[in-house]
């Protein structure tokens, strides 16, 4: 991908994530670490920890848009850059992350 510029990463909010999950239009990839995910995560999200991030761990999203999420929106941007370098341009992340999800009253699942 050398010579190409990474795509701009769109900041999605609580409503975007909630609506995208409920309609089946997004595949939410949580890049936090397993202990964080196990303690609480957005229902329907998939764990691909940033510490061992590889796009090969992300299943085929089909028609769904891949959206990255983390605790606060910082690691998800790092993961977007890593995904681009690995050949999978991901153009959206949950800007507020899990902190925003909980603050907005979103449901939480626990366990791996």
mmCIF file of N, CA, C and O in Angstrom:
data_model
loop_
_atom_site.group_PDB
_atom_site.id
_atom_site.type_symbol
_atom_site.label_atom_id
_atom_site.label_comp_id
_atom_site.label_asym_id
_atom_site.label_seq_id
_atom_site.Cartn_x
_atom_site.Cartn_y
_atom_site.Cartn_z
ATOM 1 N N UNK A 1 0.815 -1.189 0.000
ATOM 2 C CA UNK A 1 0.000 0.000 0.000
ATOM 3 C C UNK A 1 0.865 1.263 0.000
ATOM 4 O O UNK A 1 0.355 2.333 0.199
ATOM 5 N N UNK A 2 2.135 1.119 -0.163
ATOM 6 C CA UNK A 2 2.993 2.288 -0.154
ATOM 7 C C UNK A 2 2.589 3.232 -1.274
ATOM 8 O O UNK A 2 2.174 2.821 -2.347
ATOM 9 N N UNK A 3 2.709 4.521 -0.978
ATOM 10 C CA UNK A 3 2.329 5.517 -1.944
ATOM 11 C C UNK A 3 0.863 5.922 -1.846
ATOM 12 O O UNK A 3 0.472 6.920 -2.405
ATOM 13 N N UNK A 4 0.064 5.127 -1.151
ATOM 14 C CA UNK A 4 -1.346 5.460 -0.975
ATOM 15 C C UNK A 4 -1.540 6.116 0.378
ATOM 16 O O UNK A 4 -0.847 5.822 1.337
ATOM 17 N N UNK A 5 -2.499 7.010 0.433
ATOM 18 C CA UNK A 5 -2.823 7.692 1.670
ATOM 19 C C UNK A 5 -3.949 6.943 2.371
ATOM 20 O O UNK A 5 -4.917 6.532 1.721
ATOM 21 N N UNK A 6 -3.803 6.774 3.669
ATOM 22 C CA UNK A 6 -4.854 6.108 4.435
ATOM 23 C C UNK A 6 -6.159 6.899 4.321
ATOM 24 O O UNK A 6 -6.141 8.125 4.271
ATOM 25 N N UNK A 7 -7.292 6.201 4.277
ATOM 26 C CA UNK A 7 -8.562 6.914 4.187
ATOM 27 C C UNK A 7 -8.841 7.684 5.473
ATOM 28 O O UNK A 7 -8.373 7.305 6.544
ATOM 29 N N UNK A 8 -9.592 8.756 5.335
ATOM 30 C CA UNK A 8 -10.034 9.478 6.534
ATOM 31 C C UNK A 8 -10.913 8.530 7.337
ATOM 32 O O UNK A 8 -11.657 7.731 6.775
ATOM 33 N N UNK A 9 -10.802 8.611 8.654
ATOM 34 C CA UNK A 9 -11.589 7.742 9.524
ATOM 35 C C UNK A 9 -12.759 8.549 10.063
ATOM 36 O O UNK A 9 -12.573 9.563 10.739
ATOM 37 N N UNK A 10 -13.965 8.084 9.739
ATOM 38 C CA UNK A 10 -15.183 8.770 10.169
ATOM 39 C C UNK A 10 -15.456 8.490 11.635
ATOM 40 O O UNK A 10 -15.346 7.346 12.091
ATOM 41 N N UNK A 11 -15.811 9.534 12.371
ATOM 42 C CA UNK A 11 -16.167 9.409 13.782
ATOM 43 C C UNK A 11 -17.654 9.092 13.899
ATOM 44 O O UNK A 11 -18.495 9.938 13.609
ATOM 45 N N UNK A 12 -17.971 7.874 14.318
ATOM 46 C CA UNK A 12 -19.367 7.494 14.526
ATOM 47 C C UNK A 12 -19.722 7.674 15.996
ATOM 48 O O UNK A 12 -18.881 7.488 16.873
ATOM 49 N N UNK A 13 -20.989 7.995 16.265
ATOM 50 C CA UNK A 13 -21.434 8.225 17.647
ATOM 51 C C UNK A 13 -22.320 7.074 18.135
ATOM 52 O O UNK A 13 -22.518 6.087 17.429
ATOM 53 N N UNK A 14 -22.841 7.227 19.329
ATOM 54 C CA UNK A 14 -23.656 6.185 19.958
ATOM 55 C C UNK A 14 -24.808 5.745 19.059
ATOM 56 O O UNK A 14 -25.027 4.551 18.860
ATOM 57 N N UNK A 15 -25.549 6.713 18.525
ATOM 58 C CA UNK A 15 -26.705 6.383 17.691
ATOM 59 C C UNK A 15 -26.276 5.624 16.437
ATOM 60 O O UNK A 15 -26.945 4.674 16.021
ATOM 61 N N UNK A 16 -25.163 6.040 15.833
ATOM 62 C CA UNK A 16 -24.661 5.348 14.640
ATOM 63 C C UNK A 16 -24.361 3.882 14.954
ATOM 64 O O UNK A 16 -24.716 2.983 14.179
ATOM 65 N N UNK A 17 -23.693 3.656 16.078
ATOM 66 C CA UNK A 17 -23.311 2.297 16.467
ATOM 67 C C UNK A 17 -24.546 1.482 16.827
ATOM 68 O O UNK A 17 -24.728 0.358 16.339
ATOM 69 N N UNK A 18 -25.409 2.036 17.664
ATOM 70 C CA UNK A 18 -26.632 1.325 18.074
ATOM 71 C C UNK A 18 -27.474 0.945 16.859
ATOM 72 O O UNK A 18 -27.892 -0.204 16.713
ATOM 73 N N UNK A 19 -27.698 1.907 15.978
ATOM 74 C CA UNK A 19 -28.542 1.664 14.810
ATOM 75 C C UNK A 19 -27.873 0.688 13.837
ATOM 76 O O UNK A 19 -28.541 -0.180 13.271
ATOM 77 N N UNK A 20 -26.560 0.832 13.645
ATOM 78 C CA UNK A 20 -25.837 -0.056 12.735
ATOM 79 C C UNK A 20 -25.815 -1.497 13.220
ATOM 80 O O UNK A 20 -25.921 -2.432 12.421
ATOM 81 N N UNK A 21 -25.687 -1.685 14.536
ATOM 82 C CA UNK A 21 -25.719 -3.034 15.097
ATOM 83 C C UNK A 21 -27.117 -3.631 14.990
ATOM 84 O O UNK A 21 -27.278 -4.785 14.593
ATOM 85 N N UNK A 22 -28.133 -2.844 15.344
ATOM 86 C CA UNK A 22 -29.492 -3.388 15.337
ATOM 87 C C UNK A 22 -29.976 -3.704 13.931
ATOM 88 O O UNK A 22 -30.751 -4.637 13.734
ATOM 89 N N UNK A 23 -29.496 -2.970 12.940
ATOM 90 C CA UNK A 23 -29.908 -3.218 11.552
ATOM 91 C C UNK A 23 -29.008 -4.224 10.846
ATOM 92 O O UNK A 23 -29.279 -4.610 9.713
ATOM 93 N N UNK A 24 -27.915 -4.625 11.503
ATOM 94 C CA UNK A 24 -26.985 -5.567 10.901
ATOM 95 C C UNK A 24 -26.108 -4.939 9.830
ATOM 96 O O UNK A 24 -25.521 -5.645 9.016
ATOM 97 N N UNK A 25 -25.974 -3.613 9.854
ATOM 98 C CA UNK A 25 -25.196 -2.933 8.825
ATOM 99 C C UNK A 25 -23.724 -2.761 9.179
ATOM 100 O O UNK A 25 -22.941 -2.387 8.319
ATOM 101 N N UNK A 26 -23.361 -2.991 10.461
ATOM 102 C CA UNK A 26 -21.959 -2.864 10.829
ATOM 103 C C UNK A 26 -21.457 -4.114 11.543
ATOM 104 O O UNK A 26 -22.214 -4.841 12.191
ATOM 105 N N UNK A 27 -20.164 -4.351 11.386
ATOM 106 C CA UNK A 27 -19.440 -5.359 12.153
ATOM 107 C C UNK A 27 -18.537 -4.556 13.082
ATOM 108 O O UNK A 27 -17.609 -3.881 12.633
ATOM 109 N N UNK A 28 -18.847 -4.579 14.374
ATOM 110 C CA UNK A 28 -18.103 -3.792 15.351
ATOM 111 C C UNK A 28 -16.945 -4.618 15.892
ATOM 112 O O UNK A 28 -17.144 -5.682 16.484
ATOM 113 N N UNK A 29 -15.722 -4.122 15.686
ATOM 114 C CA UNK A 29 -14.507 -4.804 16.124
ATOM 115 C C UNK A 29 -13.920 -4.034 17.302
ATOM 116 O O UNK A 29 -13.508 -2.884 17.164
ATOM 117 N N UNK A 30 -13.909 -4.659 18.471
ATOM 118 C CA UNK A 30 -13.388 -4.071 19.703
ATOM 119 C C UNK A 30 -11.902 -4.404 19.796
ATOM 120 O O UNK A 30 -11.525 -5.580 19.788
ATOM 121 N N UNK A 31 -11.054 -3.381 19.880
ATOM 122 C CA UNK A 31 -9.606 -3.607 19.894
ATOM 123 C C UNK A 31 -8.995 -3.494 21.293
ATOM 124 O O UNK A 31 -7.782 -3.438 21.438
ATOM 125 N N UNK A 32 -9.851 -3.495 22.321
ATOM 126 C CA UNK A 32 -9.315 -3.496 23.682
ATOM 127 C C UNK A 32 -8.721 -4.868 23.984
ATOM 128 O O UNK A 32 -8.822 -5.793 23.195
ATOM 129 N N UNK A 33 -8.124 -4.998 25.144
ATOM 130 C CA UNK A 33 -7.495 -6.260 25.539
ATOM 131 C C UNK A 33 -8.550 -7.213 26.120
ATOM 132 O O UNK A 33 -9.609 -6.767 26.562
ATOM 133 N N UNK A 34 -8.268 -8.524 26.108
ATOM 134 C CA UNK A 34 -9.266 -9.501 26.552
ATOM 135 C C UNK A 34 -9.840 -9.237 27.946
ATOM 136 O O UNK A 34 -11.042 -9.422 28.159
ATOM 137 N N UNK A 35 -9.001 -8.789 28.893
ATOM 138 C CA UNK A 35 -9.521 -8.542 30.244
ATOM 139 C C UNK A 35 -10.537 -7.397 30.249
ATOM 140 O O UNK A 35 -11.530 -7.432 30.981
ATOM 141 N N UNK A 36 -10.318 -6.385 29.414
ATOM 142 C CA UNK A 36 -11.262 -5.271 29.315
ATOM 143 C C UNK A 36 -12.573 -5.737 28.670
ATOM 144 O O UNK A 36 -13.661 -5.403 29.131
ATOM 145 N N UNK A 37 -12.450 -6.496 27.590
ATOM 146 C CA UNK A 37 -13.609 -7.007 26.861
ATOM 147 C C UNK A 37 -14.448 -7.903 27.768
ATOM 148 O O UNK A 37 -15.676 -7.807 27.788
ATOM 149 N N UNK A 38 -13.770 -8.781 28.519
ATOM 150 C CA UNK A 38 -14.467 -9.711 29.400
ATOM 151 C C UNK A 38 -15.242 -8.972 30.489
ATOM 152 O O UNK A 38 -16.351 -9.355 30.849
ATOM 153 N N UNK A 39 -14.677 -7.879 30.988
ATOM 154 C CA UNK A 39 -15.336 -7.101 32.051
ATOM 155 C C UNK A 39 -16.591 -6.389 31.542
ATOM 156 O O UNK A 39 -17.514 -6.132 32.311
ATOM 157 N N UNK A 40 -16.635 -6.071 30.260
ATOM 158 C CA UNK A 40 -17.804 -5.433 29.685
ATOM 159 C C UNK A 40 -17.547 -4.989 28.262
ATOM 160 O O UNK A 40 -16.496 -4.419 27.981
ATOM 161 N N UNK A 41 -18.502 -5.293 27.382
ATOM 162 C CA UNK A 41 -18.360 -4.905 25.982
ATOM 163 C C UNK A 41 -19.729 -4.667 25.354
ATOM 164 O O UNK A 41 -20.756 -5.054 25.904
ATOM 165 N N UNK A 42 -19.701 -4.029 24.204
ATOM 166 C CA UNK A 42 -20.922 -3.746 23.457
ATOM 167 C C UNK A 42 -21.430 -5.066 22.874
ATOM 168 O O UNK A 42 -20.677 -5.770 22.198
ATOM 169 N N UNK A 43 -22.696 -5.413 23.142
ATOM 170 C CA UNK A 43 -23.237 -6.667 22.609
ATOM 171 C C UNK A 43 -23.088 -6.740 21.087
ATOM 172 O O UNK A 43 -23.363 -5.779 20.379
ATOM 173 N N UNK A 44 -22.627 -7.882 20.616
ATOM 174 C CA UNK A 44 -22.458 -8.087 19.187
ATOM 175 C C UNK A 44 -21.081 -7.719 18.665
ATOM 176 O O UNK A 44 -20.780 -7.961 17.499
ATOM 177 N N UNK A 45 -20.240 -7.135 19.531
ATOM 178 C CA UNK A 45 -18.899 -6.758 19.078
ATOM 179 C C UNK A 45 -17.979 -7.974 19.080
ATOM 180 O O UNK A 45 -18.205 -8.951 19.793
ATOM 181 N N UNK A 46 -16.935 -7.878 18.274
ATOM 182 C CA UNK A 46 -15.956 -8.944 18.100
ATOM 183 C C UNK A 46 -14.620 -8.465 18.644
ATOM 184 O O UNK A 46 -14.188 -7.360 18.329
ATOM 185 N N UNK A 47 -13.958 -9.296 19.435
ATOM 186 C CA UNK A 47 -12.669 -8.922 20.027
ATOM 187 C C UNK A 47 -11.505 -9.248 19.099
ATOM 188 O O UNK A 47 -11.331 -10.396 18.692
ATOM 189 N N UNK A 48 -10.716 -8.220 18.769
ATOM 190 C CA UNK A 48 -9.442 -8.371 18.053
ATOM 191 C C UNK A 48 -8.475 -7.401 18.747
ATOM 192 O O UNK A 48 -8.388 -6.237 18.380
ATOM 193 N N UNK A 49 -7.774 -7.853 19.808
ATOM 194 C CA UNK A 49 -6.952 -6.960 20.626
ATOM 195 C C UNK A 49 -5.876 -6.219 19.837
ATOM 196 O O UNK A 49 -5.218 -6.799 18.965
ATOM 197 N N UNK A 50 -5.698 -4.952 20.162
ATOM 198 C CA UNK A 50 -4.701 -4.130 19.493
ATOM 199 C C UNK A 50 -3.297 -4.700 19.672
ATOM 200 O O UNK A 50 -2.482 -4.629 18.757
ATOM 201 N N UNK A 51 -3.006 -5.304 20.827
ATOM 202 C CA UNK A 51 -1.662 -5.816 21.104
ATOM 203 C C UNK A 51 -1.238 -6.910 20.138
ATOM 204 O O UNK A 51 -0.049 -7.170 19.972
ATOM 205 N N UNK A 52 -2.201 -7.560 19.499
ATOM 206 C CA UNK A 52 -1.890 -8.595 18.509
ATOM 207 C C UNK A 52 -2.765 -8.414 17.272
ATOM 208 O O UNK A 52 -3.161 -9.372 16.629
ATOM 209 N N UNK A 53 -3.032 -7.142 16.951
ATOM 210 C CA UNK A 53 -3.968 -6.815 15.881
ATOM 211 C C UNK A 53 -3.512 -7.341 14.526
ATOM 212 O O UNK A 53 -2.399 -7.097 14.085
ATOM 213 N N UNK A 54 -4.399 -8.058 13.892
ATOM 214 C CA UNK A 54 -4.169 -8.544 12.534
ATOM 215 C C UNK A 54 -5.506 -8.579 11.814
ATOM 216 O O UNK A 54 -6.494 -9.093 12.359
ATOM 217 N N UNK A 55 -5.529 -8.042 10.605
ATOM 218 C CA UNK A 55 -6.778 -8.045 9.846
ATOM 219 C C UNK A 55 -7.236 -9.468 9.519
ATOM 220 O O UNK A 55 -8.408 -9.686 9.230
ATOM 221 N N UNK A 56 -6.326 -10.434 9.606
ATOM 222 C CA UNK A 56 -6.720 -11.820 9.343
ATOM 223 C C UNK A 56 -7.663 -12.345 10.423
ATOM 224 O O UNK A 56 -8.339 -13.355 10.209
ATOM 225 N N UNK A 57 -7.723 -11.670 11.568
ATOM 226 C CA UNK A 57 -8.618 -12.067 12.656
ATOM 227 C C UNK A 57 -10.031 -11.502 12.477
ATOM 228 O O UNK A 57 -10.941 -11.850 13.225
ATOM 229 N N UNK A 58 -10.195 -10.622 11.517
ATOM 230 C CA UNK A 58 -11.510 -10.026 11.266
ATOM 231 C C UNK A 58 -12.204 -10.869 10.205
ATOM 232 O O UNK A 58 -11.694 -11.016 9.098
ATOM 233 N N UNK A 59 -13.364 -11.448 10.546
ATOM 234 C CA UNK A 59 -14.051 -12.282 9.551
ATOM 235 C C UNK A 59 -14.580 -11.443 8.392
ATOM 236 O O UNK A 59 -14.683 -10.219 8.494
ATOM 237 N N UNK A 60 -14.924 -12.113 7.327
ATOM 238 C CA UNK A 60 -15.515 -11.435 6.175
ATOM 239 C C UNK A 60 -16.785 -10.727 6.639
ATOM 240 O O UNK A 60 -17.691 -11.348 7.196
ATOM 241 N N UNK A 61 -16.821 -9.428 6.421
ATOM 242 C CA UNK A 61 -17.957 -8.631 6.887
ATOM 243 C C UNK A 61 -19.131 -8.664 5.915
ATOM 244 O O UNK A 61 -20.200 -8.160 6.231
ATOM 245 N N UNK A 62 -18.938 -9.262 4.755
ATOM 246 C CA UNK A 62 -20.016 -9.290 3.768
ATOM 247 C C UNK A 62 -20.408 -7.868 3.395
ATOM 248 O O UNK A 62 -19.556 -7.055 3.041
ATOM 249 N N UNK A 63 -21.686 -7.569 3.505
ATOM 250 C CA UNK A 63 -22.196 -6.234 3.175
ATOM 251 C C UNK A 63 -22.077 -5.258 4.338
ATOM 252 O O UNK A 63 -22.435 -4.093 4.203
ATOM 253 N N UNK A 64 -21.638 -5.748 5.491
ATOM 254 C CA UNK A 64 -21.543 -4.865 6.671
ATOM 255 C C UNK A 64 -20.300 -3.985 6.597
ATOM 256 O O UNK A 64 -19.283 -4.361 6.033
ATOM 257 N N UNK A 65 -20.397 -2.834 7.199
ATOM 258 C CA UNK A 65 -19.267 -1.910 7.307
ATOM 259 C C UNK A 65 -18.481 -2.272 8.561
ATOM 260 O O UNK A 65 -19.056 -2.422 9.646
ATOM 261 N N UNK A 66 -17.181 -2.422 8.434
ATOM 262 C CA UNK A 66 -16.343 -2.705 9.602
ATOM 263 C C UNK A 66 -16.098 -1.394 10.341
ATOM 264 O O UNK A 66 -15.655 -0.406 9.754
ATOM 265 N N UNK A 67 -16.404 -1.400 11.644
ATOM 266 C CA UNK A 67 -16.214 -0.229 12.494
ATOM 267 C C UNK A 67 -15.379 -0.670 13.695
ATOM 268 O O UNK A 67 -15.652 -1.708 14.303
ATOM 269 N N UNK A 68 -14.360 0.108 14.025
ATOM 270 C CA UNK A 68 -13.487 -0.203 15.151
ATOM 271 C C UNK A 68 -13.952 0.526 16.406
ATOM 272 O O UNK A 68 -14.481 1.641 16.329
ATOM 273 N N UNK A 69 -13.723 -0.106 17.551
ATOM 274 C CA UNK A 69 -14.111 0.479 18.821
ATOM 275 C C UNK A 69 -13.067 0.114 19.877
ATOM 276 O O UNK A 69 -12.398 -0.916 19.774
ATOM 277 N N UNK A 70 -12.943 0.962 20.897
ATOM 278 C CA UNK A 70 -12.051 0.677 22.019
ATOM 279 C C UNK A 70 -12.668 1.302 23.275
ATOM 280 O O UNK A 70 -13.877 1.439 23.362
ATOM 281 N N UNK A 71 -11.849 1.694 24.223
ATOM 282 C CA UNK A 71 -12.357 2.282 25.456
ATOM 283 C C UNK A 71 -12.819 3.721 25.231
ATOM 284 O O UNK A 71 -13.897 4.104 25.655
ATOM 285 N N UNK A 72 -11.971 4.520 24.548
ATOM 286 C CA UNK A 72 -12.279 5.950 24.435
ATOM 287 C C UNK A 72 -12.167 6.509 23.024
ATOM 288 O O UNK A 72 -12.442 7.684 22.813
ATOM 289 N N UNK A 73 -11.739 5.699 22.067
ATOM 290 C CA UNK A 73 -11.616 6.176 20.698
ATOM 291 C C UNK A 73 -10.196 6.423 20.233
ATOM 292 O O UNK A 73 -9.988 6.830 19.101
ATOM 293 N N UNK A 74 -9.213 6.168 21.074
ATOM 294 C CA UNK A 74 -7.814 6.379 20.669
ATOM 295 C C UNK A 74 -7.209 5.131 20.028
ATOM 296 O O UNK A 74 -6.614 5.203 18.965
ATOM 297 N N UNK A 75 -7.347 3.994 20.701
ATOM 298 C CA UNK A 75 -6.771 2.758 20.158
ATOM 299 C C UNK A 75 -7.454 2.349 18.850
ATOM 300 O O UNK A 75 -6.822 1.749 17.982
ATOM 301 N N UNK A 76 -8.725 2.698 18.706
ATOM 302 C CA UNK A 76 -9.413 2.350 17.463
ATOM 303 C C UNK A 76 -8.812 3.101 16.279
ATOM 304 O O UNK A 76 -8.736 2.555 15.169
ATOM 305 N N UNK A 77 -8.353 4.326 16.482
ATOM 306 C CA UNK A 77 -7.669 5.053 15.406
ATOM 307 C C UNK A 77 -6.332 4.409 15.081
ATOM 308 O O UNK A 77 -5.950 4.298 13.911
ATOM 309 N N UNK A 78 -5.610 3.969 16.103
ATOM 310 C CA UNK A 78 -4.347 3.255 15.887
ATOM 311 C C UNK A 78 -4.601 1.983 15.089
ATOM 312 O O UNK A 78 -3.872 1.669 14.143
ATOM 313 N N UNK A 79 -5.664 1.257 15.450
ATOM 314 C CA UNK A 79 -6.001 0.021 14.743
ATOM 315 C C UNK A 79 -6.382 0.307 13.294
ATOM 316 O O UNK A 79 -6.059 -0.484 12.401
ATOM 317 N N UNK A 80 -7.046 1.428 13.038
ATOM 318 C CA UNK A 80 -7.413 1.779 11.659
ATOM 319 C C UNK A 80 -6.156 1.978 10.817
ATOM 320 O O UNK A 80 -6.081 1.519 9.670
ATOM 321 N N UNK A 81 -5.147 2.627 11.385
ATOM 322 C CA UNK A 81 -3.880 2.825 10.673
ATOM 323 C C UNK A 81 -3.188 1.484 10.443
ATOM 324 O O UNK A 81 -2.648 1.230 9.361
ATOM 325 N N UNK A 82 -3.213 0.606 11.441
ATOM 326 C CA UNK A 82 -2.610 -0.718 11.308
ATOM 327 C C UNK A 82 -3.336 -1.537 10.239
ATOM 328 O O UNK A 82 -2.704 -2.227 9.436
ATOM 329 N N UNK A 83 -4.662 -1.462 10.221
ATOM 330 C CA UNK A 83 -5.453 -2.200 9.229
ATOM 331 C C UNK A 83 -5.102 -1.736 7.821
ATOM 332 O O UNK A 83 -4.936 -2.552 6.907
ATOM 333 N N UNK A 84 -4.958 -0.432 7.648
ATOM 334 C CA UNK A 84 -4.590 0.109 6.338
ATOM 335 C C UNK A 84 -3.234 -0.437 5.897
ATOM 336 O O UNK A 84 -3.072 -0.873 4.756
ATOM 337 N N UNK A 85 -2.279 -0.437 6.823
ATOM 338 C CA UNK A 85 -0.945 -0.953 6.507
ATOM 339 C C UNK A 85 -0.983 -2.436 6.157
ATOM 340 O O UNK A 85 -0.155 -2.917 5.396
ATOM 341 N N UNK A 86 -1.968 -3.152 6.710
ATOM 342 C CA UNK A 86 -2.104 -4.592 6.450
ATOM 343 C C UNK A 86 -3.010 -4.870 5.251
ATOM 344 O O UNK A 86 -3.344 -6.021 4.973
ATOM 345 N N UNK A 87 -3.440 -3.815 4.562
ATOM 346 C CA UNK A 87 -4.201 -3.999 3.337
ATOM 347 C C UNK A 87 -5.703 -3.964 3.457
ATOM 348 O O UNK A 87 -6.411 -4.307 2.513
ATOM 349 N N UNK A 88 -6.238 -3.584 4.620
ATOM 350 C CA UNK A 88 -7.683 -3.497 4.800
ATOM 351 C C UNK A 88 -8.053 -2.090 5.259
ATOM 352 O O UNK A 88 -7.995 -1.781 6.443
ATOM 353 N N UNK A 89 -8.390 -1.209 4.319
ATOM 354 C CA UNK A 89 -8.759 0.151 4.725
ATOM 355 C C UNK A 89 -10.090 0.154 5.468
ATOM 356 O O UNK A 89 -11.116 -0.240 4.919
ATOM 357 N N UNK A 90 -10.043 0.546 6.721
ATOM 358 C CA UNK A 90 -11.241 0.672 7.554
ATOM 359 C C UNK A 90 -11.453 2.166 7.763
ATOM 360 O O UNK A 90 -10.547 2.860 8.218
ATOM 361 N N UNK A 91 -12.638 2.646 7.443
ATOM 362 C CA UNK A 91 -12.849 4.088 7.413
ATOM 363 C C UNK A 91 -13.768 4.621 8.503
ATOM 364 O O UNK A 91 -14.263 5.742 8.402
ATOM 365 N N UNK A 92 -14.015 3.830 9.573
ATOM 366 C CA UNK A 92 -14.905 4.320 10.623
ATOM 367 C C UNK A 92 -14.523 3.745 11.981
ATOM 368 O O UNK A 92 -14.061 2.606 12.079
ATOM 369 N N UNK A 93 -14.729 4.565 13.015
ATOM 370 C CA UNK A 93 -14.538 4.090 14.390
ATOM 371 C C UNK A 93 -15.551 4.770 15.297
ATOM 372 O O UNK A 93 -16.156 5.782 14.945
ATOM 373 N N UNK A 94 -15.757 4.170 16.470
ATOM 374 C CA UNK A 94 -16.672 4.718 17.466
ATOM 375 C C UNK A 94 -15.877 5.737 18.266
ATOM 376 O O UNK A 94 -15.050 5.392 19.102
ATOM 377 N N UNK A 95 -16.138 7.014 17.998
ATOM 378 C CA UNK A 95 -15.331 8.105 18.551
ATOM 379 C C UNK A 95 -15.309 8.118 20.081
ATOM 380 O O UNK A 95 -14.295 8.436 20.675
ATOM 381 N N UNK A 96 -16.388 7.758 20.736
ATOM 382 C CA UNK A 96 -16.418 7.785 22.196
ATOM 383 C C UNK A 96 -16.098 6.461 22.838
ATOM 384 O O UNK A 96 -15.882 6.374 24.048
ATOM 385 N N UNK A 97 -16.114 5.405 22.043
ATOM 386 C CA UNK A 97 -15.790 4.076 22.533
ATOM 387 C C UNK A 97 -16.712 3.582 23.632
ATOM 388 O O UNK A 97 -17.837 4.064 23.821
ATOM 389 N N UNK A 98 -16.213 2.597 24.375
ATOM 390 C CA UNK A 98 -17.011 1.934 25.402
ATOM 391 C C UNK A 98 -17.439 2.905 26.500
ATOM 392 O O UNK A 98 -18.544 2.790 27.037
ATOM 393 N N UNK A 99 -16.595 3.885 26.813
ATOM 394 C CA UNK A 99 -16.957 4.876 27.838
ATOM 395 C C UNK A 99 -18.242 5.594 27.424
ATOM 396 O O UNK A 99 -19.167 5.754 28.221
ATOM 397 N N UNK A 100 -18.308 6.034 26.175
ATOM 398 C CA UNK A 100 -19.494 6.729 25.680
ATOM 399 C C UNK A 100 -20.701 5.805 25.649
ATOM 400 O O UNK A 100 -21.815 6.209 25.985
ATOM 401 N N UNK A 101 -20.490 4.558 25.228
ATOM 402 C CA UNK A 101 -21.580 3.584 25.157
ATOM 403 C C UNK A 101 -22.246 3.423 26.522
ATOM 404 O O UNK A 101 -23.468 3.474 26.641
ATOM 405 N N UNK A 102 -21.435 3.259 27.548
ATOM 406 C CA UNK A 102 -21.967 3.087 28.905
ATOM 407 C C UNK A 102 -22.659 4.371 29.385
ATOM 408 O O UNK A 102 -23.762 4.329 29.934
ATOM 409 N N UNK A 103 -22.022 5.523 29.132
ATOM 410 C CA UNK A 103 -22.591 6.809 29.546
ATOM 411 C C UNK A 103 -23.945 7.062 28.879
ATOM 412 O O UNK A 103 -24.828 7.696 29.475
ATOM 413 N N UNK A 104 -24.115 6.565 27.662
ATOM 414 C CA UNK A 104 -25.374 6.761 26.933
ATOM 415 C C UNK A 104 -26.433 5.737 27.319
ATOM 416 O O UNK A 104 -27.553 5.776 26.814
ATOM 417 N N UNK A 105 -26.070 4.810 28.191
ATOM 418 C CA UNK A 105 -27.030 3.813 28.662
ATOM 419 C C UNK A 105 -27.165 2.585 27.780
ATOM 420 O O UNK A 105 -28.157 1.864 27.878
ATOM 421 N N UNK A 106 -26.171 2.351 26.918
ATOM 422 C CA UNK A 106 -26.218 1.173 26.056
ATOM 423 C C UNK A 106 -26.074 -0.110 26.853
ATOM 424 O O UNK A 106 -25.457 -0.127 27.917
ATOM 425 N N UNK A 107 -26.657 -1.199 26.371
ATOM 426 C CA UNK A 107 -26.528 -2.485 27.071
ATOM 427 C C UNK A 107 -25.089 -2.980 27.043
ATOM 428 O O UNK A 107 -24.342 -2.642 26.129
ATOM 429 N N UNK A 108 -24.731 -3.767 28.038
ATOM 430 C CA UNK A 108 -23.371 -4.282 28.167
ATOM 431 C C UNK A 108 -23.417 -5.788 28.376
ATOM 432 O O UNK A 108 -24.198 -6.276 29.192
ATOM 433 N N UNK A 109 -22.574 -6.493 27.632
ATOM 434 C CA UNK A 109 -22.375 -7.929 27.847
ATOM 435 C C UNK A 109 -21.049 -8.116 28.569
ATOM 436 O O UNK A 109 -20.157 -7.268 28.474
ATOM 437 N N UNK A 110 -20.921 -9.239 29.269
ATOM 438 C CA UNK A 110 -19.663 -9.581 29.925
ATOM 439 C C UNK A 110 -19.226 -10.955 29.452
ATOM 440 O O UNK A 110 -20.005 -11.695 28.857
ATOM 441 N N UNK A 111 -17.981 -11.287 29.722
ATOM 442 C CA UNK A 111 -17.436 -12.569 29.311
ATOM 443 C C UNK A 111 -16.771 -12.470 27.961
ATOM 444 O O UNK A 111 -16.826 -11.446 27.300
ATOM 445 N N UNK A 112 -16.117 -13.566 27.572
ATOM 446 C CA UNK A 112 -15.419 -13.578 26.283
ATOM 447 C C UNK A 112 -16.271 -14.204 25.207
ATOM 448 O O UNK A 112 -17.201 -14.850 25.382
#
